[in-house]
Amino acid sequence: YWFDYKAGYDVVLAQFGWNHTLAQDIALTRGAATLQNKTWGAIITWKYNNPPYLDSGEAIYDQMRTAYEAGAEYVVIFNYAEDMEGPYGTLQDAHFDALERFWKEVVQSSAVKQGSIEAEAVLVLPENYGWGMRDLGDKIWGLWGPEEKSQQIWELSRNLLDQYGLGLDIVYDDPEFPVAEKYPQVYYWNHTG
């Protein structure tokens, strides 16, 4: 996400689905958007490779609400599959119910505040270290296998996500976008600060 903004995008969407860690996807996207003064959102994608593709309506409602409370300005549901049989793509009645409920109980509610879940801490990764962080074996810049840094970052990020949950942002060390005084607690990938 960090590098998408650096490439010129004004909005980036965190991808929810595929059983990824929601808190990590938010941390990476919100952190990049926050430091680079951009907007962000979430796109809810497939959970399964075959029908019903999407998660349950209740789970999607929870994902939309979490994204909104964490500050997302956009929420999108990916609604396509080559073998769609239903009249509304991959969306089912439960998903439409979730969308309606989200609009009424979250967006139009004065009790729920967009951005009410703020980052209390930030994890700063090495400059230009394009490791995907989807799992410990993920590639660096899509080409090279993980290395010692990957293991260290993985373990620290798991610990910080356990400790802070949605209160963590993840960014890259970049002199153009300093983290000093932007977060109450700063953790660097190779030491704490």
Tab-separated table of C-alpha atoms in Angstrom:
chain	number	residue	atom	x	y	z
A	1	TYR	CA	0.000	0.000	0.000
A	2	TRP	CA	2.841	2.350	0.893
A	3	PHE	CA	4.354	2.053	-2.559
A	4	ASP	CA	1.002	2.510	-4.338
A	5	TYR	CA	0.716	5.951	-2.768
A	6	LYS	CA	4.353	6.675	-3.596
A	7	ALA	CA	3.545	5.780	-7.217
A	8	GLY	CA	0.889	8.502	-7.312
A	9	TYR	CA	-2.395	6.954	-6.225
A	10	ASP	CA	-4.642	9.215	-4.141
A	11	VAL	CA	-6.769	6.395	-2.719
A	12	VAL	CA	-5.781	2.835	-1.880
A	13	LEU	CA	-8.145	0.091	-0.721
A	14	ALA	CA	-7.165	-2.466	1.895
A	15	GLN	CA	-8.137	-5.882	0.631
A	16	PHE	CA	-10.264	-7.843	3.097
A	17	GLY	CA	-10.658	-11.498	2.265
A	18	TRP	CA	-8.688	-14.665	1.632
A	19	ASN	CA	-8.572	-15.107	5.401
A	20	HIS	CA	-5.934	-12.377	5.800
A	21	THR	CA	-5.476	-10.510	9.046
A	22	LEU	CA	-7.927	-7.605	9.020
A	23	ALA	CA	-5.939	-5.616	11.589
A	24	GLN	CA	-2.741	-5.958	9.539
A	25	ASP	CA	-4.447	-4.886	6.300
A	26	ILE	CA	-5.837	-1.827	8.067
A	27	ALA	CA	-2.471	-1.098	9.724
A	28	LEU	CA	-0.634	-1.126	6.396
A	29	THR	CA	-3.212	0.935	4.516
A	30	ARG	CA	-4.157	3.430	7.212
A	31	GLY	CA	-0.504	3.929	8.151
A	32	ALA	CA	0.499	4.663	4.561
A	33	ALA	CA	-2.475	6.988	4.071
A	34	THR	CA	-1.899	8.799	7.349
A	35	LEU	CA	1.764	9.602	6.782
A	36	GLN	CA	1.348	10.418	3.095
A	37	ASN	CA	-1.787	12.514	3.696
A	38	LYS	CA	-4.011	10.386	1.441
A	39	THR	CA	-7.388	8.725	1.785
A	40	TRP	CA	-8.021	5.009	2.106
A	41	GLY	CA	-10.797	2.491	2.046
A	42	ALA	CA	-11.474	-1.223	2.005
A	43	ILE	CA	-12.514	-3.688	-0.658
A	44	ILE	CA	-14.116	-6.890	0.565
A	45	THR	CA	-13.094	-9.746	-1.689
A	46	TRP	CA	-13.615	-13.476	-1.863
A	47	LYS	CA	-13.117	-15.661	1.154
A	48	TYR	CA	-13.496	-18.846	-0.917
A	49	ASN	CA	-12.380	-19.908	-4.408
A	50	ASN	CA	-15.816	-21.311	-5.197
A	51	PRO	CA	-19.441	-20.431	-4.383
A	52	PRO	CA	-20.480	-18.690	-2.216
A	53	TYR	CA	-17.130	-16.832	-2.712
A	54	LEU	CA	-17.948	-14.071	-0.213
A	55	ASP	CA	-18.031	-14.399	3.550
A	56	SER	CA	-21.364	-14.399	5.406
A	57	GLY	CA	-23.480	-11.261	5.535
A	58	GLU	CA	-22.758	-10.860	9.247
A	59	ALA	CA	-18.985	-11.122	8.709
A	60	ILE	CA	-19.109	-8.602	5.876
A	61	TYR	CA	-21.131	-6.216	8.051
A	62	ASP	CA	-18.472	-6.521	10.767
A	63	GLN	CA	-15.689	-5.883	8.233
A	64	MET	CA	-17.432	-2.788	6.852
A	65	ARG	CA	-18.071	-1.411	10.331
A	66	THR	CA	-14.492	-2.070	11.428
A	67	ALA	CA	-13.097	-0.333	8.337
A	68	TYR	CA	-15.390	2.666	8.900
A	69	GLU	CA	-14.512	2.974	12.572
A	70	ALA	CA	-10.805	2.686	11.677
A	71	GLY	CA	-11.190	5.637	9.310
A	72	ALA	CA	-11.911	4.171	5.874
A	73	GLU	CA	-13.594	6.653	3.571
A	74	TYR	CA	-14.635	4.012	1.049
A	75	VAL	CA	-16.037	0.511	1.384
A	76	VAL	CA	-16.434	-1.662	-1.722
A	77	ILE	CA	-17.591	-5.259	-2.169
A	78	PHE	CA	-16.027	-7.163	-5.071
A	79	ASN	CA	-18.992	-8.715	-6.837
A	80	TYR	CA	-17.748	-10.878	-9.677
A	81	ALA	CA	-16.999	-14.480	-10.525
A	82	GLU	CA	-16.838	-16.167	-13.923
A	83	ASP	CA	-19.389	-18.804	-12.917
A	84	MET	CA	-21.949	-16.504	-11.289
A	85	GLU	CA	-25.391	-18.030	-11.313
A	86	GLY	CA	-27.345	-15.629	-9.148
A	87	PRO	CA	-29.087	-12.560	-10.545
A	88	TYR	CA	-26.893	-10.231	-8.452
A	89	GLY	CA	-23.428	-11.637	-9.025
A	90	THR	CA	-21.810	-13.097	-5.947
A	91	LEU	CA	-24.019	-11.041	-3.619
A	92	GLN	CA	-26.769	-12.907	-1.830
A	93	ASP	CA	-29.723	-11.633	0.206
A	94	ALA	CA	-27.655	-11.730	3.413
A	95	HIS	CA	-25.084	-9.410	1.807
A	96	PHE	CA	-27.742	-6.905	0.772
A	97	ASP	CA	-29.123	-7.042	4.310
A	98	ALA	CA	-25.611	-6.331	5.617
A	99	LEU	CA	-25.236	-3.360	3.271
A	100	GLU	CA	-28.576	-1.911	4.369
A	101	ARG	CA	-27.764	-2.495	8.022
A	102	PHE	CA	-24.336	-0.883	7.605
A	103	TRP	CA	-25.902	2.191	6.038
A	104	LYS	CA	-28.597	2.553	8.697
A	105	GLU	CA	-26.735	1.460	11.839
A	106	VAL	CA	-23.281	2.817	11.067
A	107	VAL	CA	-23.131	5.513	8.396
A	108	GLN	CA	-26.368	7.266	9.381
A	109	SER	CA	-25.922	6.708	13.115
A	110	SER	CA	-24.636	9.458	15.347
A	111	ALA	CA	-23.517	6.786	17.833
A	112	VAL	CA	-20.866	5.399	15.464
A	113	LYS	CA	-17.995	7.681	14.499
A	114	GLN	CA	-15.866	7.264	11.423
A	115	GLY	CA	-12.218	7.094	12.473
A	116	SER	CA	-12.975	6.509	16.153
A	117	ILE	CA	-10.408	3.687	16.243
A	118	GLU	CA	-7.084	5.472	16.000
A	119	ALA	CA	-3.540	4.177	15.902
A	120	GLU	CA	-1.835	4.196	19.287
A	121	ALA	CA	1.416	2.837	17.893
A	122	VAL	CA	3.308	2.427	14.646
A	123	LEU	CA	5.698	-0.221	13.386
A	124	VAL	CA	8.330	1.267	11.064
A	125	LEU	CA	9.668	-1.168	8.459
A	126	PRO	CA	13.003	-0.798	6.631
A	127	GLU	CA	13.087	1.779	3.842
A	128	ASN	CA	12.076	0.322	0.446
A	129	TYR	CA	11.659	-3.180	1.888
A	130	GLY	CA	8.841	-4.442	-0.321
A	131	TRP	CA	7.969	-7.607	1.577
A	132	GLY	CA	4.297	-8.560	1.113
A	133	MET	CA	3.714	-9.662	4.744
A	134	ARG	CA	0.885	-12.030	3.757
A	135	ASP	CA	2.714	-14.869	5.484
A	136	LEU	CA	6.210	-15.672	6.704
A	137	GLY	CA	7.178	-17.177	3.338
A	138	ASP	CA	6.033	-14.179	1.260
A	139	LYS	CA	8.383	-12.728	-1.330
A	140	ILE	CA	10.300	-9.458	-1.315
A	141	TRP	CA	9.297	-7.322	-4.310
A	142	GLY	CA	7.660	-10.460	-5.715
A	143	LEU	CA	11.057	-11.892	-6.623
A	144	TRP	CA	13.159	-12.913	-3.641
A	145	GLY	CA	12.355	-15.268	-0.828
A	146	PRO	CA	12.148	-14.133	2.766
A	147	GLU	CA	15.344	-13.468	4.696
A	148	GLU	CA	16.421	-12.777	8.269
A	149	LYS	CA	14.722	-9.358	8.287
A	150	SER	CA	11.484	-11.020	7.203
A	151	GLN	CA	11.518	-13.369	10.187
A	152	GLN	CA	12.291	-10.520	12.590
A	153	ILE	CA	9.582	-8.260	11.109
A	154	TRP	CA	7.057	-11.103	11.083
A	155	GLU	CA	7.551	-11.917	14.753
A	156	LEU	CA	7.501	-8.274	15.843
A	157	SER	CA	4.424	-7.485	13.749
A	158	ARG	CA	2.559	-10.501	15.215
A	159	ASN	CA	3.430	-9.358	18.746
A	160	LEU	CA	2.390	-5.762	18.078
A	161	LEU	CA	-0.829	-6.795	16.334
A	162	ASP	CA	-1.647	-8.986	19.335
A	163	GLN	CA	-0.879	-6.095	21.676
A	164	TYR	CA	-2.511	-3.199	19.781
A	165	GLY	CA	-4.931	-4.841	17.333
A	166	LEU	CA	-6.603	-2.108	15.287
A	167	GLY	CA	-4.576	0.477	17.220
A	168	LEU	CA	-1.440	-0.275	15.178
A	169	ASP	CA	-0.267	1.329	11.940
A	170	ILE	CA	2.557	-0.101	9.825
A	171	VAL	CA	4.691	2.231	7.699
A	172	TYR	CA	8.082	2.363	6.020
A	173	ASP	CA	11.132	4.312	7.082
A	174	ASP	CA	11.126	7.168	4.580
A	175	PRO	CA	12.824	10.532	5.105
A	176	GLU	CA	10.072	12.177	3.051
A	177	PHE	CA	7.454	11.045	5.612
A	178	PRO	CA	8.866	11.113	9.162
A	179	VAL	CA	6.959	9.408	11.988
A	180	ALA	CA	8.382	11.583	14.778
A	181	GLU	CA	5.631	13.019	16.978
A	182	LYS	CA	2.845	11.476	14.881
A	183	TYR	CA	2.261	8.418	17.085
A	184	PRO	CA	2.313	7.951	20.861
A	185	GLN	CA	4.483	4.829	20.530
A	186	VAL	CA	6.988	4.085	17.742
A	187	TYR	CA	8.523	0.647	17.148
A	188	TYR	CA	11.285	0.186	14.608
A	189	TRP	CA	11.655	-3.204	12.958
A	190	ASN	CA	15.130	-3.669	14.488
A	191	HIS	CA	14.634	-1.938	17.866
A	192	THR	CA	12.080	0.066	19.837
A	193	GLY	CA	12.031	3.838	20.105
